Amino acid sequence: MASSMIGRVYADPGDRLSGRFDPPRPCQVLIPWGPGGGPRNVAVRYLDDGSEAVIPFQRRLRRLPDA
């Protein structure tokens, strides 16, 4: 299941620690990992500037709105 999310694009609204992004930044999942095969953290690449980060999946990433 986690491997099916590799390459998917999500919106990252940020958080209180790193700061909020307005509008949310689009990012692509590079590598998911976590106990039991489910994603807890993900390595992402931000599409706007190409930077990479490791962030918590469940609390941070949101599906992009349908166009």
C-alpha atoms as one frame of an Amber mdcrd trajectory, in Angstrom:
protein
   0.000   0.000   0.000   2.728   2.478   0.900   4.498   1.849  -2.391   1.402
   3.013  -4.270   1.835   6.495  -2.818   5.328   6.990  -4.266   5.142   9.708
  -6.890   1.773  11.049  -5.740   1.400  14.800  -5.366  -0.071  16.275  -2.180
  -0.526  19.757  -0.731   1.553  20.670   2.337  -0.113  23.434   4.369   2.824
  23.571   6.804   2.507  23.482  10.579   3.065  25.615  13.668   6.725  24.629
  13.998   7.860  25.133  10.392   5.331  27.842   9.601   2.163  27.863   7.530
   2.270  27.926   3.740  -0.404  30.079   2.120  -1.232  28.731  -0.392  -0.200
  25.147   0.523   2.932  23.963  -1.303   2.559  21.058  -3.753   4.987  18.217
  -3.050   5.709  14.777  -4.486   6.272  11.728  -2.255   9.734  10.213  -2.769
   9.972   7.589   0.007   7.407   6.531   2.673   8.377   4.535   5.758   6.996
   3.511   9.122   6.270   0.507  11.312   3.988  -2.180   9.920   4.329  -1.018
   6.335   2.134   2.049   6.799   3.511   5.518   6.119   4.285   7.546   9.215
   6.917   9.828   7.697   7.587  10.623   4.082  10.448  12.205   2.187   9.011
  14.763  -0.239  10.256  17.076  -2.980   8.539  20.446  -3.209   7.522  21.171
  -6.783   7.873  24.951  -6.509  11.604  25.055  -5.718  12.881  21.443  -5.786
  13.838  21.365  -2.111  13.404  18.112  -0.148  12.194  17.445   3.396  11.055
  14.644   5.707   7.628  15.320   7.179   4.877  13.406   9.055   2.380  12.093
   6.505  -0.857  11.830   8.494  -0.705  15.199  10.208   0.629  17.307   7.364
  -0.170  16.268   3.816  -3.558  16.850   2.235  -5.005  15.719  -1.066  -4.986
  18.328  -3.776  -8.406  19.746  -4.639  -9.964  18.380  -7.823  -9.430  20.687
 -10.771
